[in-house]
Amino acid sequence: MAEKLTLSGLNPSDFKGVRDNKNTQLNVLCNSNGLEVCLLNYGARIVSMMAPDKDGKLIDVVTGHSSLADYLATEEPYFGAICGRYANRIAKGRFELDGITYDKFAVNNGPNHLHGGIKGFNSVVWDVETETDNMVSYYYESPDGEEGYPGNLKVHITYELKDDNGLYITYHAKTDKTTVLNLTNHAYFNLSGAGDPSVYDHQLQIFADYYLPTDETAIPYGKPAKVADTPMDFLTFKEIGLRIDDDFEPLRFGRGYDHCYLLNTKDNPREVTPAACCYSPKSGIKLEIHTDQPGMQLYTGNWMTGNLVGKNGQRYPARAAVCFETQHYPDSPNKPDYPSTVLKPDDSFNSTTIFFLTNL
């Protein structure tokens, strides 16, 4: 008997398989307002998010694939996934920690290490610990030395779709050896509906006075720069496409936006505060991002090609999606003046990011 399709048109059977001797599965969350979020334990990733448009019609606002096989073959391996152990980049794939040089990291993005390496957290099967109608909790234990990182690391990720239309992502991690850790979710959003060809018309506001300039390999250098009076300025709502092709060095290097914004948040202790807000005038769908992390990487899908086939036969050309990756700063292990990403055995990593979906 065929399984019931999800609201986003997915067949749960198409996500069942075995990878690394573990079973894969689709987890479907719903709230009392009729919203739906589908997740896959391969990569602990968001596969679809159904949100109400200005007419009340539910549409899928996340790019992705219709089967496990497609995720295994995709040229966009981070679609909706958890990235780690270290999300974003570490320069030249090396750093020093407690007097020890760690340099066994894959250089998988130009001269740098990206998103945890060849087989980061986006490419492993997470155990499903708990599942209810509106919540799923995933677990993964990363062994000492995996992808070059020290320490046995135990990670718990929980997704909860609450009745305030917020998808709450909570992270918890412990290590038995001093290590570095930077986790994020890499969902690709198009608030006009996944498959719409561009996010240029999306209105975006980011609560950040500064961003990190990067070199041609996307590694930060120098001091944080003010966004004011530059194409990086989203302090008030602006179209994403308004200045994305300006003759401005950071945009030339990144082929568009691919930069870490230093959020105007409080430290010690961190509180969950608004980081950004984005909406589509076409659909009326609004996304609010709240987090307790110090930074957010804005990425406008500049390297998407349109070659791959996504859900419902959709293709995703360059800049057909935008990512809001809440995290610590890139290359923090090599930048002692940045907020620390060091995790010690006596401490635990705890963080929360919330994606609120509403309409105008």
mmCIF file of C-alpha atoms in Angstrom:
data_model
loop_
_atom_site.group_PDB
_atom_site.id
_atom_site.type_symbol
_atom_site.label_atom_id
_atom_site.label_comp_id
_atom_site.label_asym_id
_atom_site.label_seq_id
_atom_site.Cartn_x
_atom_site.Cartn_y
_atom_site.Cartn_z
ATOM 1 C CA MET A 1 0.000 0.000 0.000
ATOM 2 C CA ALA A 2 1.408 3.376 -1.045
ATOM 3 C CA GLU A 3 2.197 5.813 1.736
ATOM 4 C CA LYS A 4 0.234 9.028 2.031
ATOM 5 C CA LEU A 5 1.932 11.994 0.378
ATOM 6 C CA THR A 6 2.956 14.954 2.489
ATOM 7 C CA LEU A 7 1.394 18.392 1.938
ATOM 8 C CA SER A 8 4.513 19.273 -0.067
ATOM 9 C CA GLY A 9 3.926 16.278 -2.354
ATOM 10 C CA LEU A 10 6.679 14.056 -0.964
ATOM 11 C CA ASN A 11 6.361 10.281 -0.756
ATOM 12 C CA PRO A 12 7.960 9.088 2.520
ATOM 13 C CA SER A 13 8.823 5.773 0.841
ATOM 14 C CA ASP A 14 11.215 7.596 -1.473
ATOM 15 C CA PHE A 15 13.373 8.563 1.506
ATOM 16 C CA LYS A 16 13.709 5.095 2.977
ATOM 17 C CA GLY A 17 17.056 3.436 2.497
ATOM 18 C CA VAL A 18 20.231 2.278 4.177
ATOM 19 C CA ARG A 19 23.352 4.401 4.385
ATOM 20 C CA ASP A 20 26.389 3.495 6.503
ATOM 21 C CA ASN A 21 24.360 0.574 7.885
ATOM 22 C CA LYS A 22 21.712 2.931 9.226
ATOM 23 C CA ASN A 23 18.130 3.353 8.073
ATOM 24 C CA THR A 24 17.044 6.647 6.583
ATOM 25 C CA GLN A 25 13.583 8.116 6.978
ATOM 26 C CA LEU A 26 11.438 11.186 6.403
ATOM 27 C CA ASN A 27 10.069 12.849 9.533
ATOM 28 C CA VAL A 28 6.945 14.989 9.128
ATOM 29 C CA LEU A 29 6.065 17.720 11.647
ATOM 30 C CA CYS A 30 2.731 19.556 11.802
ATOM 31 C CA ASN A 31 1.280 22.213 14.092
ATOM 32 C CA SER A 32 -2.291 23.174 14.956
ATOM 33 C CA ASN A 33 -2.305 25.841 12.219
ATOM 34 C CA GLY A 34 -1.801 23.291 9.470
ATOM 35 C CA LEU A 35 1.845 24.104 8.761
ATOM 36 C CA GLU A 36 4.125 21.239 7.791
ATOM 37 C CA VAL A 37 7.877 20.707 7.901
ATOM 38 C CA CYS A 38 9.520 17.594 6.448
ATOM 39 C CA LEU A 39 12.970 16.486 7.587
ATOM 40 C CA LEU A 40 15.370 13.728 6.607
ATOM 41 C CA ASN A 41 17.725 12.055 9.078
ATOM 42 C CA TYR A 42 20.400 11.884 6.367
ATOM 43 C CA GLY A 43 22.091 15.174 7.187
ATOM 44 C CA ALA A 44 19.380 16.010 9.779
ATOM 45 C CA ARG A 45 18.096 18.266 7.039
ATOM 46 C CA ILE A 46 15.004 20.309 6.239
ATOM 47 C CA VAL A 47 13.453 18.946 3.046
ATOM 48 C CA SER A 48 10.350 21.129 2.831
ATOM 49 C CA MET A 49 8.548 23.886 4.733
ATOM 50 C CA MET A 50 4.949 24.713 3.927
ATOM 51 C CA ALA A 51 3.936 28.292 4.711
ATOM 52 C CA PRO A 52 0.726 30.259 4.075
ATOM 53 C CA ASP A 53 0.880 32.884 1.337
ATOM 54 C CA LYS A 54 -1.162 36.114 1.365
ATOM 55 C CA ASP A 55 -4.223 34.178 0.150
ATOM 56 C CA GLY A 56 -3.804 31.508 2.811
ATOM 57 C CA LYS A 57 -2.549 28.889 0.359
ATOM 58 C CA LEU A 58 0.284 26.715 1.657
ATOM 59 C CA ILE A 59 3.407 26.702 -0.521
ATOM 60 C CA ASP A 60 6.815 25.100 -0.079
ATOM 61 C CA VAL A 61 9.530 27.706 0.565
ATOM 62 C CA VAL A 62 12.633 25.467 0.804
ATOM 63 C CA THR A 63 14.622 24.061 -2.107
ATOM 64 C CA GLY A 64 15.522 20.384 -2.007
ATOM 65 C CA HIS A 65 14.952 16.946 -3.473
ATOM 66 C CA SER A 66 12.165 14.370 -3.696
ATOM 67 C CA SER A 67 14.156 11.280 -2.670
ATOM 68 C CA LEU A 68 17.149 10.004 -0.754
ATOM 69 C CA ALA A 69 18.781 8.976 -4.044
ATOM 70 C CA ASP A 70 18.634 12.554 -5.285
ATOM 71 C CA TYR A 71 20.241 13.857 -2.094
ATOM 72 C CA LEU A 72 23.035 11.318 -2.427
ATOM 73 C CA ALA A 73 23.713 12.415 -6.018
ATOM 74 C CA THR A 74 23.129 16.167 -5.702
ATOM 75 C CA GLU A 75 25.630 18.875 -6.594
ATOM 76 C CA GLU A 76 24.242 20.893 -3.645
ATOM 77 C CA PRO A 77 25.094 18.598 -0.699
ATOM 78 C CA TYR A 78 24.191 21.187 1.932
ATOM 79 C CA PHE A 79 20.532 21.648 0.942
ATOM 80 C CA GLY A 80 18.705 22.072 4.270
ATOM 81 C CA ALA A 81 21.371 20.172 6.198
ATOM 82 C CA ILE A 82 23.187 20.561 9.490
ATOM 83 C CA CYS A 83 26.768 21.636 8.781
ATOM 84 C CA GLY A 84 29.595 20.669 11.124
ATOM 85 C CA ARG A 85 31.773 19.990 12.900
ATOM 86 C CA TYR A 86 32.791 23.415 11.718
ATOM 87 C CA ALA A 87 30.279 25.228 9.546
ATOM 88 C CA ASN A 88 31.810 27.722 7.113
ATOM 89 C CA ARG A 89 35.544 27.877 6.439
ATOM 90 C CA ILE A 90 38.824 27.243 8.210
ATOM 91 C CA ALA A 91 41.771 28.815 6.356
ATOM 92 C CA LYS A 92 44.129 26.327 4.715
ATOM 93 C CA GLY A 93 42.550 23.492 6.694
ATOM 94 C CA ARG A 94 44.651 23.993 9.811
ATOM 95 C CA PHE A 95 44.657 25.594 13.260
ATOM 96 C CA GLU A 96 46.390 25.323 16.638
ATOM 97 C CA LEU A 97 44.594 24.354 19.817
ATOM 98 C CA ASP A 98 46.227 24.023 23.255
ATOM 99 C CA GLY A 99 49.639 24.032 21.594
ATOM 100 C CA ILE A 100 48.769 21.226 19.188
ATOM 101 C CA THR A 101 48.649 21.819 15.424
ATOM 102 C CA TYR A 102 45.697 20.189 13.717
ATOM 103 C CA ASP A 103 46.219 20.009 9.966
ATOM 104 C CA LYS A 104 44.568 16.782 8.801
ATOM 105 C CA PHE A 105 41.508 18.557 7.468
ATOM 106 C CA ALA A 106 40.278 18.203 3.926
ATOM 107 C CA VAL A 107 40.876 21.256 1.763
ATOM 108 C CA ASN A 108 37.552 21.067 -0.055
ATOM 109 C CA ASN A 109 36.812 24.680 -0.973
ATOM 110 C CA GLY A 110 39.674 26.286 -2.862
ATOM 111 C CA PRO A 111 42.576 26.359 -0.390
ATOM 112 C CA ASN A 112 40.268 26.062 2.637
ATOM 113 C CA HIS A 113 38.289 23.583 4.713
ATOM 114 C CA LEU A 114 34.496 23.980 4.384
ATOM 115 C CA HIS A 115 31.501 22.746 6.419
ATOM 116 C CA GLY A 116 33.306 19.939 8.228
ATOM 117 C CA GLY A 117 35.112 18.361 5.295
ATOM 118 C CA ILE A 118 34.445 15.597 2.802
ATOM 119 C CA LYS A 119 31.955 13.833 5.047
ATOM 120 C CA GLY A 120 30.598 16.488 7.341
ATOM 121 C CA PHE A 121 27.432 16.294 9.408
ATOM 122 C CA ASN A 122 25.413 16.916 6.231
ATOM 123 C CA SER A 123 26.528 13.516 4.897
ATOM 124 C CA VAL A 124 25.900 11.233 7.872
ATOM 125 C CA VAL A 125 22.764 9.431 9.015
ATOM 126 C CA TRP A 126 21.526 10.737 12.354
ATOM 127 C CA ASP A 127 19.713 8.501 14.823
ATOM 128 C CA VAL A 128 16.092 9.447 15.487
ATOM 129 C CA GLU A 129 15.896 9.727 19.284
ATOM 130 C CA THR A 130 12.348 11.015 19.781
ATOM 131 C CA GLU A 131 9.515 11.869 17.426
ATOM 132 C CA THR A 132 6.067 13.366 18.040
ATOM 133 C CA ASP A 133 3.551 15.067 15.777
ATOM 134 C CA ASN A 134 5.424 18.365 15.971
ATOM 135 C CA MET A 135 8.952 17.461 17.112
ATOM 136 C CA VAL A 136 11.873 15.249 16.166
ATOM 137 C CA SER A 137 15.214 14.880 17.938
ATOM 138 C CA TYR A 138 18.309 13.601 16.133
ATOM 139 C CA TYR A 139 21.567 12.272 17.590
ATOM 140 C CA TYR A 140 25.015 11.705 16.140
ATOM 141 C CA GLU A 141 28.296 10.736 17.770
ATOM 142 C CA SER A 142 31.325 11.929 15.853
ATOM 143 C CA PRO A 143 34.363 9.818 16.796
ATOM 144 C CA ASP A 144 37.708 11.269 17.784
ATOM 145 C CA GLY A 145 39.681 12.089 14.635
ATOM 146 C CA GLU A 146 36.697 12.114 12.279
ATOM 147 C CA GLU A 147 37.564 14.498 9.424
ATOM 148 C CA GLY A 148 40.624 15.475 11.497
ATOM 149 C CA TYR A 149 38.779 16.891 14.530
ATOM 150 C CA PRO A 150 39.826 15.984 18.080
ATOM 151 C CA GLY A 151 37.467 14.465 20.639
ATOM 152 C CA ASN A 152 34.495 12.152 20.690
ATOM 153 C CA LEU A 153 31.641 14.579 20.119
ATOM 154 C CA LYS A 154 28.020 13.792 21.005
ATOM 155 C CA VAL A 155 25.515 16.028 19.222
ATOM 156 C CA HIS A 156 21.761 16.358 19.669
ATOM 157 C CA ILE A 157 19.635 18.404 17.238
ATOM 158 C CA THR A 158 15.939 18.988 17.920
ATOM 159 C CA TYR A 159 13.425 20.475 15.483
ATOM 160 C CA GLU A 160 10.098 21.578 16.969
ATOM 161 C CA LEU A 161 7.283 23.187 14.973
ATOM 162 C CA LYS A 162 5.355 25.242 17.498
ATOM 163 C CA ASP A 163 1.929 26.848 17.223
ATOM 164 C CA ASP A 164 3.505 30.315 16.922
ATOM 165 C CA ASN A 165 4.575 29.078 13.443
ATOM 166 C CA GLY A 166 8.166 28.945 14.544
ATOM 167 C CA LEU A 167 10.505 26.076 13.675
ATOM 168 C CA TYR A 168 12.752 25.889 16.734
ATOM 169 C CA ILE A 169 16.166 24.330 16.121
ATOM 170 C CA THR A 170 18.062 23.533 19.317
ATOM 171 C CA TYR A 171 21.622 22.248 19.421
ATOM 172 C CA HIS A 172 23.385 20.460 22.266
ATOM 173 C CA ALA A 173 26.875 18.974 22.164
ATOM 174 C CA LYS A 174 29.476 17.492 24.539
ATOM 175 C CA THR A 175 33.076 16.436 23.930
ATOM 176 C CA ASP A 176 35.622 14.359 25.851
ATOM 177 C CA LYS A 177 38.588 16.303 24.441
ATOM 178 C CA THR A 178 39.059 20.005 23.744
ATOM 179 C CA THR A 179 37.844 20.691 20.217
ATOM 180 C CA VAL A 180 36.256 23.382 18.065
ATOM 181 C CA LEU A 181 32.611 23.443 17.071
ATOM 182 C CA ASN A 182 30.444 25.609 14.836
ATOM 183 C CA LEU A 183 27.004 24.298 13.847
ATOM 184 C CA THR A 184 24.365 25.723 11.535
ATOM 185 C CA ASN A 185 21.381 24.768 9.424
ATOM 186 C CA HIS A 186 21.846 25.424 5.706
ATOM 187 C CA ALA A 187 18.253 25.721 4.459
ATOM 188 C CA TYR A 188 17.880 27.417 1.062
ATOM 189 C CA PHE A 189 14.770 29.626 1.054
ATOM 190 C CA ASN A 190 12.688 31.087 -1.728
ATOM 191 C CA LEU A 191 9.700 32.774 -0.118
ATOM 192 C CA SER A 192 7.909 33.062 -3.454
ATOM 193 C CA GLY A 193 7.922 29.265 -3.508
ATOM 194 C CA ALA A 194 10.709 26.766 -4.131
ATOM 195 C CA GLY A 195 11.292 26.705 -7.876
ATOM 196 C CA ASP A 196 10.738 30.424 -8.378
ATOM 197 C CA PRO A 197 13.772 31.509 -10.441
ATOM 198 C CA SER A 198 15.037 34.394 -8.306
ATOM 199 C CA VAL A 199 15.147 35.972 -4.847
ATOM 200 C CA TYR A 200 16.068 39.394 -6.249
ATOM 201 C CA ASP A 201 12.672 40.833 -5.298
ATOM 202 C CA HIS A 202 12.831 39.585 -1.696
ATOM 203 C CA GLN A 203 12.920 42.402 0.842
ATOM 204 C CA LEU A 204 15.588 41.806 3.490
ATOM 205 C CA GLN A 205 16.520 43.383 6.792
ATOM 206 C CA ILE A 206 19.539 42.256 8.849
ATOM 207 C CA PHE A 207 20.140 43.530 12.366
ATOM 208 C CA ALA A 208 23.886 43.989 11.981
ATOM 209 C CA ASP A 209 25.980 47.145 11.796
ATOM 210 C CA TYR A 210 29.107 45.258 10.720
ATOM 211 C CA TYR A 211 30.134 42.415 8.427
ATOM 212 C CA LEU A 212 33.414 40.569 7.837
ATOM 213 C CA PRO A 213 35.245 41.486 4.612
ATOM 214 C CA THR A 214 36.787 38.400 3.027
ATOM 215 C CA ASP A 215 39.578 37.725 0.567
ATOM 216 C CA GLU A 216 39.095 36.016 -2.791
ATOM 217 C CA THR A 217 38.963 32.616 -0.993
ATOM 218 C CA ALA A 218 36.159 33.764 1.383
ATOM 219 C CA ILE A 219 38.407 33.982 4.464
ATOM 220 C CA PRO A 220 37.892 37.078 6.677
ATOM 221 C CA TYR A 221 40.764 39.514 6.966
ATOM 222 C CA GLY A 222 41.324 42.764 8.824
ATOM 223 C CA LYS A 223 38.741 44.377 11.028
ATOM 224 C CA PRO A 224 34.951 44.149 10.750
ATOM 225 C CA ALA A 225 33.605 46.752 8.334
ATOM 226 C CA LYS A 226 30.546 48.931 8.675
ATOM 227 C CA VAL A 227 27.684 48.047 6.372
ATOM 228 C CA ALA A 228 26.479 51.659 6.199
ATOM 229 C CA ASP A 229 26.747 53.293 2.771
ATOM 230 C CA THR A 230 27.791 50.023 1.091
ATOM 231 C CA PRO A 231 25.915 47.311 -0.846
ATOM 232 C CA MET A 232 26.150 45.221 2.360
ATOM 233 C CA ASP A 233 23.662 47.486 4.141
ATOM 234 C CA PHE A 234 20.369 45.784 5.020
ATOM 235 C CA LEU A 235 19.727 47.750 8.201
ATOM 236 C CA THR A 236 16.411 48.739 6.662
ATOM 237 C CA PHE A 237 14.420 46.644 4.192
ATOM 238 C CA LYS A 238 16.010 46.498 0.749
ATOM 239 C CA GLU A 239 15.622 44.217 -2.245
ATOM 240 C CA ILE A 240 18.266 41.481 -2.267
ATOM 241 C CA GLY A 241 18.877 42.134 -5.954
ATOM 242 C CA LEU A 242 19.174 45.917 -5.628
ATOM 243 C CA ARG A 243 22.983 46.081 -5.417
ATOM 244 C CA ILE A 244 24.043 42.432 -5.636
ATOM 245 C CA ASP A 245 25.956 43.069 -8.878
ATOM 246 C CA ASP A 246 27.602 46.336 -7.812
ATOM 247 C CA ASP A 247 31.302 46.721 -8.597
ATOM 248 C CA PHE A 248 32.231 46.132 -4.961
ATOM 249 C CA GLU A 249 35.146 43.870 -4.047
ATOM 250 C CA PRO A 250 33.353 41.625 -1.491
ATOM 251 C CA LEU A 251 30.541 41.012 -3.974
ATOM 252 C CA ARG A 252 32.968 40.328 -6.822
ATOM 253 C CA PHE A 253 34.865 37.801 -4.720
ATOM 254 C CA GLY A 254 31.668 36.029 -3.612
ATOM 255 C CA ARG A 255 29.742 36.289 -6.898
ATOM 256 C CA GLY A 256 27.123 37.971 -4.744
ATOM 257 C CA TYR A 257 26.378 37.788 -1.047
ATOM 258 C CA ASP A 258 28.306 35.125 0.855
ATOM 259 C CA HIS A 259 29.346 37.001 3.967
ATOM 260 C CA CYS A 260 29.124 36.806 7.724
ATOM 261 C CA TYR A 261 27.166 39.578 9.432
ATOM 262 C CA LEU A 262 28.070 40.430 13.021
ATOM 263 C CA LEU A 263 24.678 40.483 14.679
ATOM 264 C CA ASN A 264 23.722 43.237 17.093
ATOM 265 C CA THR A 265 23.206 40.747 19.924
ATOM 266 C CA LYS A 266 24.172 40.626 23.568
ATOM 267 C CA ASP A 267 26.966 38.413 24.850
ATOM 268 C CA ASN A 268 27.415 36.562 28.139
ATOM 269 C CA PRO A 269 24.900 35.115 28.374
ATOM 270 C CA ARG A 270 23.558 35.126 24.834
ATOM 271 C CA GLU A 271 19.851 35.545 24.381
ATOM 272 C CA VAL A 272 17.730 34.549 21.417
ATOM 273 C CA THR A 273 17.150 37.829 19.584
ATOM 274 C CA PRO A 274 16.039 38.868 16.076
ATOM 275 C CA ALA A 275 18.780 38.466 13.487
ATOM 276 C CA ALA A 276 16.984 39.127 10.196
ATOM 277 C CA CYS A 277 13.620 39.417 8.489
ATOM 278 C CA CYS A 278 12.843 38.650 4.855
ATOM 279 C CA TYR A 279 9.650 38.652 2.828
ATOM 280 C CA SER A 280 8.451 38.076 -0.703
ATOM 281 C CA PRO A 281 6.167 40.776 -2.130
ATOM 282 C CA LYS A 282 4.960 38.156 -4.614
ATOM 283 C CA SER A 283 3.665 35.630 -2.067
ATOM 284 C CA GLY A 284 3.387 37.784 1.029
ATOM 285 C CA ILE A 285 5.300 35.155 3.030
ATOM 286 C CA LYS A 286 7.594 36.541 5.717
ATOM 287 C CA LEU A 287 10.471 34.737 7.414
ATOM 288 C CA GLU A 288 11.912 35.988 10.687
ATOM 289 C CA ILE A 289 15.203 34.547 11.926
ATOM 290 C CA HIS A 290 16.010 34.640 15.649
ATOM 291 C CA THR A 291 19.182 33.240 17.173
ATOM 292 C CA ASP A 292 21.627 33.361 20.074
ATOM 293 C CA GLN A 293 24.632 33.032 17.757
ATOM 294 C CA PRO A 294 26.964 36.017 17.182
ATOM 295 C CA GLY A 295 26.909 35.822 13.387
ATOM 296 C CA MET A 296 24.805 34.988 10.356
ATOM 297 C CA GLN A 297 26.156 34.054 6.950
ATOM 298 C CA LEU A 298 24.048 35.541 4.167
ATOM 299 C CA TYR A 299 24.388 33.401 1.045
ATOM 300 C CA THR A 300 22.406 34.036 -2.111
ATOM 301 C CA GLY A 301 22.916 30.696 -3.868
ATOM 302 C CA ASN A 302 25.506 32.201 -6.199
ATOM 303 C CA TRP A 303 26.993 28.832 -7.190
ATOM 304 C CA MET A 304 23.744 27.049 -7.981
ATOM 305 C CA THR A 305 23.685 25.998 -11.632
ATOM 306 C CA GLY A 306 20.119 24.984 -12.487
ATOM 307 C CA ASN A 307 21.473 21.645 -13.694
ATOM 308 C CA LEU A 308 19.992 19.503 -10.971
ATOM 309 C CA VAL A 309 16.329 18.583 -10.762
ATOM 310 C CA GLY A 310 14.704 19.306 -7.420
ATOM 311 C CA LYS A 311 11.276 18.666 -5.941
ATOM 312 C CA ASN A 312 8.402 18.468 -8.404
ATOM 313 C CA GLY A 313 10.797 18.711 -11.348
ATOM 314 C CA GLN A 314 11.967 22.177 -10.324
ATOM 315 C CA ARG A 315 15.364 23.556 -11.263
ATOM 316 C CA TYR A 316 17.315 25.959 -9.112
ATOM 317 C CA PRO A 317 19.468 28.439 -11.058
ATOM 318 C CA ALA A 318 21.958 30.796 -9.443
ATOM 319 C CA ARG A 319 20.365 33.097 -6.884
ATOM 320 C CA ALA A 320 17.104 31.175 -6.833
ATOM 321 C CA ALA A 321 17.408 30.847 -3.056
ATOM 322 C CA VAL A 322 18.838 32.635 -0.031
ATOM 323 C CA CYS A 323 20.403 31.122 3.102
ATOM 324 C CA PHE A 324 20.507 32.524 6.615
ATOM 325 C CA GLU A 325 23.197 30.472 8.356
ATOM 326 C CA THR A 326 23.256 31.425 12.048
ATOM 327 C CA GLN A 327 26.701 30.588 13.427
ATOM 328 C CA HIS A 328 30.017 31.755 14.816
ATOM 329 C CA TYR A 329 32.418 33.558 12.516
ATOM 330 C CA PRO A 330 34.394 31.878 9.717
ATOM 331 C CA ASP A 331 37.971 30.870 10.586
ATOM 332 C CA SER A 332 37.491 31.594 14.289
ATOM 333 C CA PRO A 333 40.036 28.907 15.319
ATOM 334 C CA ASN A 334 42.700 31.073 13.633
ATOM 335 C CA LYS A 335 41.315 34.406 14.850
ATOM 336 C CA PRO A 336 41.781 34.791 18.631
ATOM 337 C CA ASP A 337 39.924 38.115 18.634
ATOM 338 C CA TYR A 338 36.714 36.436 17.364
ATOM 339 C CA PRO A 339 34.161 34.864 19.739
ATOM 340 C CA SER A 340 35.604 31.492 20.710
ATOM 341 C CA THR A 341 34.422 28.256 19.121
ATOM 342 C CA VAL A 342 36.464 26.123 21.538
ATOM 343 C CA LEU A 343 34.495 23.444 23.352
ATOM 344 C CA LYS A 344 36.087 21.843 26.419
ATOM 345 C CA PRO A 345 35.126 18.586 28.139
ATOM 346 C CA ASP A 346 33.789 20.410 31.190
ATOM 347 C CA ASP A 347 31.467 22.565 29.070
ATOM 348 C CA SER A 348 28.550 21.929 26.765
ATOM 349 C CA PHE A 349 27.461 23.655 23.566
ATOM 350 C CA ASN A 350 23.860 24.866 23.608
ATOM 351 C CA SER A 351 22.228 27.062 21.020
ATOM 352 C CA THR A 352 18.821 27.929 19.568
ATOM 353 C CA THR A 353 17.770 29.316 16.186
ATOM 354 C CA ILE A 354 14.137 29.921 15.225
ATOM 355 C CA PHE A 355 12.604 30.326 11.767
ATOM 356 C CA PHE A 356 9.226 32.062 12.109
ATOM 357 C CA LEU A 357 6.954 31.804 9.048
ATOM 358 C CA THR A 358 4.057 34.228 8.769
ATOM 359 C CA ASN A 359 2.442 36.329 6.048
ATOM 360 C CA LEU A 360 2.064 40.052 5.508
#
